[in-house]
Amino acid sequence: MSNKIRLIAFLSIAFSTICIAQKLPTYSQYPAKVEKKTAPKVNLKSHPEAKMYRTNLKNALVNSEVNFAGKYILTYWGCGTGCRQGALIDAQTGNVFFPIQLQGVSVGGMELGDHEMMEFKKNSNLLVIYGYAGSGFESENNNQHGIYYYQWNGKAFKLLKFIKKNS
């Protein structure tokens, strides 16, 4: 009888640990109030790299609505095969952010299935990146291949969870 109790206790603890370890961030856990776009133009002086990408940034502000974290336009463009580079535009001020995590997002042979390389919602501060985040730069997890969950705080991304995947 005591062996059965031990086995049940062990399996319960093991199962609980697995369930806790696999709890993933959800968009609803990181809500953002969606606001209207009011910036008349991109503030090219707000970041040193903004002038280099002015055409992409201006087109995004003119042709896109708020699509991330309540008041931002997350925009990206190609930087090679299977690679995207991106920026955030504050749709109220026109200020631009170039977080390192968006500089060279790459799938690197990862099967995306039903996922995009980056997934995000206009009413959430959560960004999910599949593959490599900030490829070629010093970044979290030493540029490991996997799924990255980030929270945007208005100035930078904070890594919430990383799940390593084999490439």
XYZ file of C-alpha atoms in Angstrom:
167
model
C 0.000 0.000 0.000
C 2.782 2.436 0.851
C 4.418 1.870 -2.562
C 1.151 2.818 -4.302
C 0.897 5.997 -2.230
C 4.506 6.883 -3.023
C 3.930 6.255 -6.725
C 0.772 8.392 -6.750
C 2.543 11.161 -4.830
C 5.531 11.041 -7.185
C 3.343 11.137 -10.312
C 1.264 13.990 -8.888
C 4.362 16.067 -8.176
C 5.901 15.254 -11.561
C 2.689 16.124 -13.417
C 2.269 19.373 -11.442
C 5.854 20.382 -12.232
C 5.343 19.744 -15.951
C 2.088 21.746 -15.991
C 3.659 24.680 -14.153
C 6.756 24.635 -16.366
C 4.655 24.733 -19.548
C 2.422 27.664 -18.521
C 2.850 30.149 -21.342
C 2.185 33.879 -21.326
C -1.105 34.853 -22.975
C -2.142 38.075 -24.672
C -4.876 38.636 -22.085
C -2.287 38.625 -19.266
C -0.627 41.718 -20.794
C -3.505 43.998 -21.805
C -3.113 47.389 -23.466
C -5.777 50.029 -24.033
C -6.064 50.651 -27.777
C -5.757 54.305 -28.756
C -6.190 56.092 -32.076
C -3.339 57.065 -34.362
C -2.758 60.825 -34.068
C 0.869 61.354 -35.126
C 0.985 63.404 -38.340
C 4.483 62.181 -39.241
C 7.387 60.003 -38.106
C 9.827 61.759 -35.783
C 13.069 60.934 -37.593
C 15.082 62.634 -34.837
C 13.776 60.257 -32.171
C 16.276 57.488 -33.026
C 19.648 57.538 -34.844
C 18.563 54.771 -37.265
C 15.205 56.334 -38.157
C 16.570 58.352 -41.101
C 18.087 55.226 -42.660
C 14.662 53.543 -42.740
C 12.538 56.666 -43.272
C 10.668 55.303 -46.304
C 9.626 52.103 -44.506
C 8.666 54.054 -41.382
C 6.705 56.747 -43.225
C 4.830 54.136 -45.267
C 3.955 52.209 -42.105
C 2.592 55.310 -40.370
C 0.522 56.351 -43.390
C -0.762 52.899 -44.382
C -1.150 51.096 -41.038
C -3.286 51.392 -37.957
C -2.218 50.713 -34.382
C -1.388 46.995 -34.311
C 0.628 46.472 -31.112
C 0.520 47.395 -27.416
C -2.341 49.857 -27.686
C -0.586 52.739 -29.413
C 2.230 51.368 -31.555
C 2.660 50.335 -35.140
C 5.000 47.353 -35.266
C 6.448 47.343 -38.755
C 9.079 45.141 -40.350
C 10.833 44.565 -43.652
C 13.055 41.924 -45.189
C 16.755 41.715 -44.354
C 17.620 38.551 -46.295
C 16.184 35.089 -46.800
C 13.983 34.164 -43.852
C 14.967 37.349 -42.018
C 13.003 40.394 -40.879
C 14.080 43.621 -39.274
C 11.615 45.856 -37.514
C 10.767 48.932 -35.527
C 7.980 50.333 -33.396
C 6.364 53.680 -34.152
C 4.465 55.424 -31.371
C 1.289 56.297 -33.273
C 0.638 59.324 -31.049
C 4.057 60.983 -31.016
C 5.714 59.568 -34.138
C 8.734 58.495 -32.070
C 10.547 55.403 -33.321
C 12.049 52.504 -31.354
C 14.453 49.898 -32.737
C 14.521 47.184 -30.050
C 17.420 44.751 -30.495
C 14.969 41.853 -30.486
C 13.534 43.096 -33.808
C 16.909 43.508 -35.499
C 17.277 40.350 -37.544
C 14.409 38.049 -36.566
C 15.060 34.771 -38.353
C 13.338 31.400 -38.514
C 16.649 29.625 -39.102
C 15.096 26.404 -40.418
C 12.404 26.266 -37.744
C 9.071 24.854 -38.883
C 6.538 27.588 -38.168
C 3.422 25.528 -38.787
C 0.451 27.882 -38.396
C 2.587 30.638 -36.879
C 4.086 33.782 -38.329
C 7.674 34.698 -37.464
C 6.298 37.330 -35.073
C 2.861 37.316 -33.486
C 1.275 40.244 -31.660
C -2.050 41.978 -31.052
C -3.091 45.605 -30.902
C -4.641 45.206 -27.438
C -1.677 43.466 -25.787
C 1.918 44.242 -24.767
C 2.946 40.634 -25.546
C 5.149 39.826 -28.542
C 5.942 36.233 -29.532
C 8.933 35.540 -31.792
C 9.499 32.131 -33.393
C 13.090 31.319 -34.378
C 15.940 33.650 -33.474
C 15.360 37.071 -31.906
C 17.910 39.758 -32.722
C 20.054 37.427 -34.849
C 23.682 38.429 -35.029
C 23.498 40.668 -31.976
C 24.183 40.193 -28.303
C 20.781 39.203 -26.972
C 19.035 36.961 -24.498
C 19.752 33.233 -24.535
C 22.855 33.740 -26.704
C 20.809 33.704 -29.901
C 19.285 30.314 -29.293
C 16.632 28.911 -31.572
C 13.161 28.748 -30.034
C 10.064 30.662 -29.005
C 10.529 34.013 -27.254
C 7.790 35.701 -25.221
C 8.384 39.424 -24.611
C 6.513 42.169 -22.795
C 6.794 45.743 -24.115
C 7.024 48.383 -21.358
C 6.964 51.481 -23.563
C 10.746 51.676 -23.951
C 12.074 48.121 -24.248
C 11.136 44.457 -24.382
C 11.432 42.279 -21.290
C 11.926 38.551 -21.850
C 9.136 36.670 -20.062
C 9.807 33.135 -21.230
C 12.005 31.266 -23.679
C 11.386 27.749 -24.958
C 14.404 26.246 -26.701
C 13.719 24.366 -29.930
C 16.043 22.209 -31.981
C 16.768 23.629 -35.414
